[in-house]
Amino acid sequence: MQLICPCCHTRYPIDAANQDEAARDLLALRGNLPPRCWAPLIAYLGLFRSETRALAWDRALKLSREVIALNSDPDHLENALVETVEALRQKSGPPLKNHNYLRRVLESMQSSSTALVQRATSTGTSGRPQGGKRAAAITTLAEWAEGDWLRAEIGAGLQALVAQSLKGQPGADTIALAADVWYVALRKKLDIEEVDAPRIRKGFERLFPTITDWPTPKQLLALIPDRPARVSLPEPSPTEEQWQCGLNQARALSESYTK
């Protein structure tokens, strides 16, 4: 039976994974990690791999545990991993030796994009009557965003935009139609929740401080970071037990032909 990595699509025999303790532990670690963090983590591990040498299972496991220990907040960790991978790939430097860069990103991150949306939404509704136009638009977006991860991400970003009182922004009676336009424009390009949800949040985070007029979906798409590249995990060397088993099978096959 072959396992297929959902991130890099590498095939790997399940028997070999069971034989390697570090591989088993790494697969178990995936079950304890929020799904949206897994692809950025795999991409980040690729930064430690040299061009001529694969990343061993035990080192991949050690690095993964160290990364998770840096921050327990999935939103912070996810955003920091995406930002680190994007920045270091552009620099094309040597393989990483430690987590110092990621640690600095986490320390310098004032808040995640989710927290930014929450603060902006709170600012838009505080000190205003419940019947205010902005409050009504924010409520409409919250109802519009239910039941779909992409709607939820778009709705949260548009709520923050409404809270900024931008020029030309839709009113409470048309905000749902405007959100539909965004949904249609984004759904064909952003269709994998684990990979694309953090990219959308990062795009909105970059968009907020750059505009004074109500933006278009095209402006957001231009600011969304690229998807993490697929990273192939190293092919494990056969264990001594597997080697001996293969040798015995070869001998048995040879003897069957000589009889």
Coordinates of C-alpha atoms in Angstrom, one line a residue:
M1 CA 0.0 0.0 0.0
Q2 CA 1.3 3.4 -1.0
L3 CA 0.8 6.7 1.0
I4 CA 0.5 9.8 -1.1
C5 CA 1.6 13.1 0.5
P6 CA -1.3 15.7 0.0
C7 CA 1.3 18.5 -0.2
C8 CA 4.0 17.2 -2.5
H9 CA 2.3 14.1 -3.9
T10 CA 5.3 11.9 -3.1
R11 CA 4.5 8.2 -2.9
Y12 CA 5.7 6.3 0.1
P13 CA 5.2 2.7 1.2
I14 CA 3.1 2.5 4.3
D15 CA 5.2 -0.5 5.5
A16 CA 8.4 1.6 5.3
A17 CA 6.7 4.3 7.3
N18 CA 5.8 1.8 10.0
Q19 CA 9.4 0.6 10.1
D20 CA 10.8 4.1 10.7
E21 CA 10.1 5.4 14.2
A22 CA 10.7 9.0 13.3
A23 CA 8.4 8.7 10.3
R24 CA 5.6 7.2 12.5
D25 CA 6.0 10.0 15.0
L26 CA 5.9 12.7 12.3
L27 CA 2.7 11.3 10.8
A28 CA 1.2 11.2 14.4
L29 CA 2.3 14.8 14.9
R30 CA 0.3 15.8 11.8
G31 CA -2.8 14.5 13.5
N32 CA -2.2 16.9 16.5
L33 CA -1.6 19.9 14.3
P34 CA -4.4 22.1 12.8
P35 CA -4.7 21.1 9.1
R36 CA -4.1 24.7 7.9
C37 CA -0.7 24.7 9.5
W38 CA 0.6 21.5 7.9
A39 CA 1.3 22.7 4.4
P40 CA 3.2 25.9 5.6
L41 CA 5.2 23.7 8.0
I42 CA 6.2 21.2 5.2
A43 CA 7.2 24.2 3.1
Y44 CA 9.2 25.6 6.0
L45 CA 11.0 22.3 6.6
G46 CA 12.1 22.5 2.9
L47 CA 14.2 25.5 3.8
F48 CA 16.5 23.3 5.9
R49 CA 17.2 20.9 3.0
S50 CA 20.3 21.3 0.9
E51 CA 20.3 20.8 -2.9
T52 CA 22.5 17.7 -2.6
R53 CA 21.1 16.0 0.6
A54 CA 17.6 15.0 1.6
L55 CA 16.2 15.9 5.0
A56 CA 16.2 12.8 7.3
W57 CA 13.0 11.8 9.0
D58 CA 14.5 12.2 12.5
R59 CA 15.6 15.8 11.7
A60 CA 12.3 16.6 10.1
L61 CA 10.6 15.4 13.3
K62 CA 12.9 17.4 15.6
L63 CA 12.4 20.6 13.6
S64 CA 8.7 20.2 13.5
R65 CA 8.5 19.8 17.3
E66 CA 10.7 22.8 17.8
V67 CA 8.5 24.9 15.5
I68 CA 5.3 23.9 17.3
A69 CA 6.9 24.7 20.7
L70 CA 7.6 28.3 19.5
N71 CA 4.0 29.3 19.5
S72 CA 0.8 27.6 20.5
D73 CA -1.5 29.9 18.6
P74 CA -2.4 28.3 15.3
D75 CA -3.1 31.6 13.6
H76 CA 0.2 33.2 14.7
L77 CA 2.2 30.1 13.7
E78 CA 0.5 29.7 10.4
N79 CA 1.0 33.3 9.3
A80 CA 4.6 33.4 10.6
L81 CA 5.4 30.2 8.6
V82 CA 3.9 31.6 5.4
E83 CA 5.7 34.9 5.8
T84 CA 9.1 33.2 6.6
V85 CA 8.9 30.8 3.6
E86 CA 7.9 33.6 1.3
A87 CA 10.7 35.9 2.4
L88 CA 13.5 33.4 2.5
R89 CA 12.6 31.9 -0.9
Q90 CA 13.0 35.3 -2.4
K91 CA 16.4 35.7 -0.9
S92 CA 17.6 32.2 -2.2
G93 CA 20.1 31.9 0.6
P94 CA 21.8 28.8 2.0
P95 CA 19.7 26.2 4.0
L96 CA 18.6 27.3 7.4
K97 CA 20.4 26.0 10.5
N98 CA 18.0 27.2 13.2
H99 CA 14.7 28.9 13.8
N100 CA 16.0 32.4 14.5
Y101 CA 14.3 34.0 11.5
L102 CA 11.0 32.4 12.3
R103 CA 11.4 33.4 15.9
R104 CA 12.0 37.0 14.9
V105 CA 8.9 37.0 12.7
L106 CA 6.8 35.7 15.6
E107 CA 8.2 38.3 18.0
S108 CA 7.7 41.2 15.5
M109 CA 4.1 40.2 14.6
Q110 CA 1.9 42.6 16.4
S111 CA -1.2 40.5 15.8
S112 CA -2.5 38.0 13.3
S113 CA -4.8 39.1 10.5
T114 CA -7.7 37.5 12.4
A115 CA -7.1 39.7 15.4
L116 CA -6.8 42.7 13.1
V117 CA -10.2 41.9 11.6
Q118 CA -11.7 41.5 15.1
R119 CA -10.3 44.8 16.2
A120 CA -11.5 46.6 13.1
T121 CA -15.0 45.1 13.5
S122 CA -15.1 46.1 17.1
T123 CA -14.0 49.7 16.2
G124 CA -16.7 49.8 13.6
T125 CA -19.5 48.9 16.1
S126 CA -18.3 50.5 19.3
G127 CA -20.0 53.7 20.3
R128 CA -22.7 53.4 17.6
P129 CA -26.3 52.4 17.9
Q130 CA -27.2 48.8 16.8
G131 CA -29.2 50.2 14.0
G132 CA -26.3 52.1 12.4
K133 CA -25.5 51.5 8.8
R134 CA -22.1 50.1 9.4
A135 CA -23.3 47.8 12.1
A136 CA -26.1 46.6 9.8
A137 CA -23.6 45.9 7.0
I138 CA -21.3 44.0 9.3
T139 CA -24.2 41.9 10.6
T140 CA -25.3 41.2 7.0
L141 CA -21.8 40.0 6.1
A142 CA -21.7 37.8 9.2
E143 CA -24.9 36.1 8.0
W144 CA -23.7 35.9 4.4
A145 CA -20.5 34.2 5.4
E146 CA -22.0 31.2 7.2
G147 CA -21.5 27.7 6.0
D148 CA -18.5 28.0 3.7
W149 CA -14.8 28.6 4.5
L150 CA -14.2 30.9 1.6
R151 CA -17.3 33.0 2.4
A152 CA -16.0 33.2 6.0
E153 CA -12.6 34.5 5.0
I154 CA -14.1 37.0 2.5
G155 CA -16.8 38.1 5.0
A156 CA -14.2 38.7 7.7
G157 CA -12.1 40.8 5.4
L158 CA -15.0 42.8 4.1
Q159 CA -16.2 43.5 7.7
A160 CA -12.9 45.1 8.4
L161 CA -13.2 47.1 5.2
V162 CA -16.6 48.3 6.2
A163 CA -15.3 49.4 9.6
Q164 CA -12.8 51.7 7.9
S165 CA -15.6 53.8 6.2
L166 CA -14.0 53.8 2.8
K167 CA -15.1 56.0 -0.1
G168 CA -17.6 54.2 -2.4
Q169 CA -18.2 51.3 0.0
P170 CA -21.6 49.5 -0.5
G171 CA -24.5 50.2 1.8
A172 CA -26.1 47.7 4.2
D173 CA -28.7 46.9 1.5
T174 CA -26.2 46.1 -1.2
I175 CA -23.2 44.7 0.8
A176 CA -24.4 41.1 0.3
L177 CA -24.4 41.6 -3.5
A178 CA -20.9 43.1 -3.3
A179 CA -19.8 40.1 -1.3
D180 CA -21.2 37.8 -4.0
V181 CA -19.0 39.6 -6.6
W182 CA -15.9 38.9 -4.4
Y183 CA -16.9 35.3 -4.0
V184 CA -17.3 34.7 -7.7
A185 CA -14.0 36.4 -8.4
L186 CA -12.0 34.4 -5.8
R187 CA -13.5 30.9 -5.8
K188 CA -11.8 29.7 -8.9
K189 CA -8.3 30.8 -7.8
L190 CA -8.6 29.9 -4.1
D191 CA -10.1 26.5 -3.5
I192 CA -8.0 24.7 -1.0
E193 CA -8.9 25.7 2.6
E194 CA -5.7 24.5 4.3
V195 CA -3.4 26.4 1.8
D196 CA -5.5 29.3 0.7
A197 CA -7.2 30.5 3.9
P198 CA -4.0 31.9 5.4
R199 CA -3.1 33.5 2.0
I200 CA -6.4 35.3 2.0
R201 CA -5.9 36.7 5.5
K202 CA -2.4 37.8 4.6
G203 CA -3.8 39.5 1.5
F204 CA -6.4 41.4 3.5
E205 CA -3.7 42.3 6.1
R206 CA -1.6 43.9 3.3
L207 CA -4.6 45.6 1.7
F208 CA -6.0 47.4 4.8
P209 CA -3.3 50.1 5.2
T210 CA -3.0 50.8 1.5
I211 CA -6.5 52.0 0.5
T212 CA -8.9 54.9 1.0
D213 CA -11.5 53.8 -1.6
W214 CA -13.5 50.5 -1.6
P215 CA -11.2 48.0 -3.3
T216 CA -11.8 45.4 -6.0
P217 CA -11.1 41.7 -5.8
K218 CA -8.3 42.2 -8.3
Q219 CA -6.5 44.4 -5.8
L220 CA -6.7 41.7 -3.1
L221 CA -5.5 39.0 -5.5
A222 CA -2.4 41.1 -6.3
L223 CA -1.4 41.1 -2.6
I224 CA -2.1 37.5 -1.8
P225 CA 1.2 35.6 -1.4
D226 CA 2.1 32.6 -3.7
R227 CA 1.2 29.1 -2.6
P228 CA 4.0 27.2 -0.9
A229 CA 5.9 25.1 -3.4
R230 CA 5.6 21.4 -3.1
V231 CA 8.5 19.8 -1.2
S232 CA 9.5 16.2 -1.6
L233 CA 10.3 14.4 1.5
P234 CA 13.5 12.2 1.5
E235 CA 13.2 8.6 0.4
P236 CA 14.2 6.5 3.5
S237 CA 17.0 3.9 3.3
P238 CA 15.9 0.3 3.8
T239 CA 16.3 -1.0 7.3
E240 CA 18.6 -3.9 8.0
E241 CA 15.5 -6.1 8.5
Q242 CA 14.1 -5.1 5.2
W243 CA 17.5 -5.6 3.5
Q244 CA 17.8 -9.1 4.9
C245 CA 14.2 -9.9 4.0
G246 CA 14.8 -8.9 0.4
L247 CA 18.0 -10.9 0.3
N248 CA 16.3 -14.0 1.6
Q249 CA 13.5 -13.6 -1.1
A250 CA 16.2 -13.3 -3.8
R251 CA 18.0 -16.4 -2.6
A252 CA 14.7 -18.4 -2.4
L253 CA 13.8 -17.3 -6.0
S254 CA 17.3 -18.3 -7.2
E255 CA 17.1 -21.7 -5.5
S256 CA 13.7 -22.3 -7.1
Y257 CA 15.2 -21.9 -10.6
T258 CA 18.1 -24.3 -9.9
K259 CA 15.9 -27.2 -8.8

